[in-house]
CSV table of C-alpha atoms in Angstrom, one decimal:
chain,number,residue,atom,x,y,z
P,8,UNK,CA,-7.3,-31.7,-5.6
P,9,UNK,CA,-8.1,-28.6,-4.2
P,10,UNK,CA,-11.5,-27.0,-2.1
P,11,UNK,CA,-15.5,-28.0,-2.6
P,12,UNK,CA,-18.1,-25.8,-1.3
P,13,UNK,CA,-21.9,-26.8,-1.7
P,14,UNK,CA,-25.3,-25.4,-0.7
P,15,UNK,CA,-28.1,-27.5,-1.0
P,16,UNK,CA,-31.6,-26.0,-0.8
P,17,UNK,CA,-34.3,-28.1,-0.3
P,18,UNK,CA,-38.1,-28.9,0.6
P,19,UNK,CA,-39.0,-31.6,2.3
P,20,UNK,CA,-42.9,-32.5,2.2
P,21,UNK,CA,-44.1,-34.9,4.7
P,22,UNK,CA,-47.6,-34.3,3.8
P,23,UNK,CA,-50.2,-32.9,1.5
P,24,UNK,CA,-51.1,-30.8,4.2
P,25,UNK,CA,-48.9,-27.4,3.8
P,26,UNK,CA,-48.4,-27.3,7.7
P,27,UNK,CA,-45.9,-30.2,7.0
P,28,UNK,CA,-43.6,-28.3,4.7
P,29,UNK,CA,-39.8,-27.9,5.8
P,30,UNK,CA,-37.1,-25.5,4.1
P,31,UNK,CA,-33.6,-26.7,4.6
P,32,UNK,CA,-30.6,-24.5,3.6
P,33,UNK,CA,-27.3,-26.0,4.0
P,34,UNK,CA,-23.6,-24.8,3.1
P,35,UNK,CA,-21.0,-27.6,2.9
P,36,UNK,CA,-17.3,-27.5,2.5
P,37,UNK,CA,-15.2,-30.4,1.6
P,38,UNK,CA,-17.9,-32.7,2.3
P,39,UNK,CA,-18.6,-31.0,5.9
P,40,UNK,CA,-21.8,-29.6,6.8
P,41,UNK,CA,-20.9,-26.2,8.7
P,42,UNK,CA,-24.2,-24.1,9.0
P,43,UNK,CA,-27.7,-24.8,8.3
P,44,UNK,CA,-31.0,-22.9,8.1
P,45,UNK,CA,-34.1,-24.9,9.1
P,46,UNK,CA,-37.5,-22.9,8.4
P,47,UNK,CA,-38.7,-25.7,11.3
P,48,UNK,CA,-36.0,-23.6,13.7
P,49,UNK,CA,-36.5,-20.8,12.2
P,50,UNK,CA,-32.5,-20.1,12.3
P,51,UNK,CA,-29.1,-20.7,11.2
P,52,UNK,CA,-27.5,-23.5,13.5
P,53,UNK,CA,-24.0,-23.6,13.0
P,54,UNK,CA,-22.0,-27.4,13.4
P,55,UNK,CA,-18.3,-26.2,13.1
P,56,UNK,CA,-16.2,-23.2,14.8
P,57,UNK,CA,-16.3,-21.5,11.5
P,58,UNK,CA,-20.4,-22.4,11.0
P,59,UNK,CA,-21.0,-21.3,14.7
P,60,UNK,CA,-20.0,-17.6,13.5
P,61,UNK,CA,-21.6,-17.5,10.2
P,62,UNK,CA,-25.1,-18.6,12.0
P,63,UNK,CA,-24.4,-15.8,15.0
P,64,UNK,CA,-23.9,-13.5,12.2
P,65,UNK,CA,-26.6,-14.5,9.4
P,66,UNK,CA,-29.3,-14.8,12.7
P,67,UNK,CA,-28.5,-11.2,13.0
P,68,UNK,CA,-28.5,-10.0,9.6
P,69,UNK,CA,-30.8,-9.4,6.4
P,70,UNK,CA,-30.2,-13.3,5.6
P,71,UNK,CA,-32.1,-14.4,7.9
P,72,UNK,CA,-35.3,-12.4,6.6
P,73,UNK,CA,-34.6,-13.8,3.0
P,74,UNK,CA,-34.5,-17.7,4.6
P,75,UNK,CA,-37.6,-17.0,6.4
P,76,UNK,CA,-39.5,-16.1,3.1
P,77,UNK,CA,-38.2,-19.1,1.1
P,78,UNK,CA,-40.6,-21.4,2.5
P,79,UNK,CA,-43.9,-19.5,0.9
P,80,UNK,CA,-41.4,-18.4,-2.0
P,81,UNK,CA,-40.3,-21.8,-3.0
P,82,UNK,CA,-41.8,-24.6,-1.4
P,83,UNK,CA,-45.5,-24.0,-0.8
P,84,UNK,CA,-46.0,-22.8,-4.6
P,85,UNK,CA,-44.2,-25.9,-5.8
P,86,UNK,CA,-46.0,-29.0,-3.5
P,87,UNK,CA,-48.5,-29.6,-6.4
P,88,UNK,CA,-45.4,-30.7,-8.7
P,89,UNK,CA,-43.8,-32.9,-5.6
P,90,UNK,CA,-46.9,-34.5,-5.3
P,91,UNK,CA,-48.5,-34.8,-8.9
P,92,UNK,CA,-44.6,-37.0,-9.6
């Protein structure tokens, strides 16, 4: 037994077109999505009591900056590879 944390970072293409390119951070615990950053939103959303003040903090602090980046850091110099596979 004991605890699980997760973050998944992802990009989700829906097409060739780099308008259509969404960055999706989220931080799971014990299976339980709590907060999520959505370049879409372009903010942390929080699902849980605990999430809820992790987003109000992160929206206000130099993690948000870094999230907003991610999407021209990670995802737009990597579509040729999703889409050559």
């Amino acid at each position: 037994d004991g605890y699980f944390e997760q973050v998944v970072r992802q990009c989700r293409y829906s097409s060739k077109d780099l308008q259509g390119i969404e960055f999706i951070d989220s931080y799971v615990f014990n299976k339980a999505e709590y907060v999520r950053f959505n370049s879409t939103v372009g903010k942390y959303v929080g699902y849980t009591e605990h999430g809820v003040k992790n987003a109000e903090a992160w929206n206000k602090g130099p993690e948000l900056a870094g999230e907003l980046g991610e999407l021209e850091r990670v995802c737009k110099p990597n579509a040729d590879l999703h889409y050559s596979a």
